Amino acid sequence: MSGEEKKQLRDKSVEMFYHAFNSYMNFAYPADELMPLSCKGRYRGSEPPRGDIDDTLGNFTLTLIDTLDTLA
C-alpha cells in the first residue's frame, strides 16, 4: 500500500469519526445511543425494551465512550 493510499484511508477514517461524533452530539447527547433512522437519542427505559441489549448498555453513555475510544 502506497503512502498516498494510507493517507486517503486515514482521511476517510477521520471523516467517518467526525460524522458519528457530531451526529451523536447534535441529536442524541446525553442519551445512551443515537437511533440512526429517527435521529433522536434513546434513553434506557423510555422506549420499548429490546431484551438484553438494554441491560448491556446500562445507561453509561456508551456511544460517546465508544466514539472517544475510537478517536484515541
Coordinates of C-alpha atoms in Angstrom, one line a residue:
M1 CA 0.0 0.0 0.0
S2 CA 1.4 3.3 -1.0
G3 CA 1.7 6.3 1.2
E4 CA -1.0 8.1 -0.7
E5 CA -3.4 5.2 -0.2
K6 CA -2.7 5.2 3.5
K7 CA -3.3 9.0 3.7
Q8 CA -6.6 8.6 1.8
L9 CA -7.7 5.8 4.2
R10 CA -6.7 7.9 7.3
D11 CA -8.5 10.9 6.0
K12 CA -11.7 8.8 5.4
S13 CA -11.4 7.4 8.9
V14 CA -11.2 10.9 10.4
E15 CA -14.2 12.0 8.3
M16 CA -16.2 9.0 9.5
F17 CA -15.3 9.6 13.1
Y18 CA -16.4 13.2 13.0
H19 CA -19.6 12.3 11.2
A20 CA -20.5 9.8 14.0
F21 CA -19.4 12.0 16.9
N22 CA -21.1 15.2 15.6
S23 CA -24.3 13.3 14.9
Y24 CA -24.3 11.9 18.4
M25 CA -23.6 15.3 20.0
N26 CA -26.2 17.1 17.8
F27 CA -29.1 14.6 18.0
A28 CA -28.6 12.3 21.0
Y29 CA -26.4 13.7 23.7
P30 CA -26.8 12.9 26.7
A31 CA -28.8 9.8 25.7
D32 CA -27.1 6.3 25.7
E33 CA -27.3 6.0 21.9
L34 CA -28.4 7.6 18.7
M35 CA -31.2 5.9 16.8
P36 CA -30.0 6.4 13.2
L37 CA -33.3 6.3 11.4
S38 CA -35.1 8.8 13.6
C39 CA -32.0 10.9 14.5
K40 CA -33.0 11.0 18.2
G41 CA -31.4 9.8 21.4
R42 CA -32.5 6.6 23.0
Y43 CA -32.7 6.6 26.8
R44 CA -32.9 3.4 28.7
G45 CA -36.5 2.8 29.9
S46 CA -38.1 5.5 27.8
E47 CA -38.6 3.2 24.7
P48 CA -39.9 -0.3 24.4
P49 CA -37.3 -2.8 25.8
R50 CA -35.1 -4.7 23.4
G51 CA -34.2 -7.5 25.7
D52 CA -30.7 -8.0 27.0
I53 CA -29.2 -5.1 24.9
D54 CA -30.7 -2.5 27.3
D55 CA -29.1 -4.3 30.2
T56 CA -25.8 -4.3 28.4
L57 CA -25.9 -0.6 27.6
G58 CA -26.7 0.1 31.3
N59 CA -27.2 3.9 30.9
F60 CA -23.5 4.5 30.6
T61 CA -23.5 6.8 27.5
L62 CA -21.6 4.1 25.6
T63 CA -21.9 5.7 22.2
L64 CA -19.9 8.7 23.4
I65 CA -17.4 6.5 25.2
D66 CA -17.0 4.3 22.1
T67 CA -16.6 7.3 19.8
L68 CA -13.9 8.8 22.0
D69 CA -12.2 5.5 22.4
T70 CA -12.1 5.2 18.6
L71 CA -10.6 8.7 18.4
A72 CA -7.8 7.7 20.8

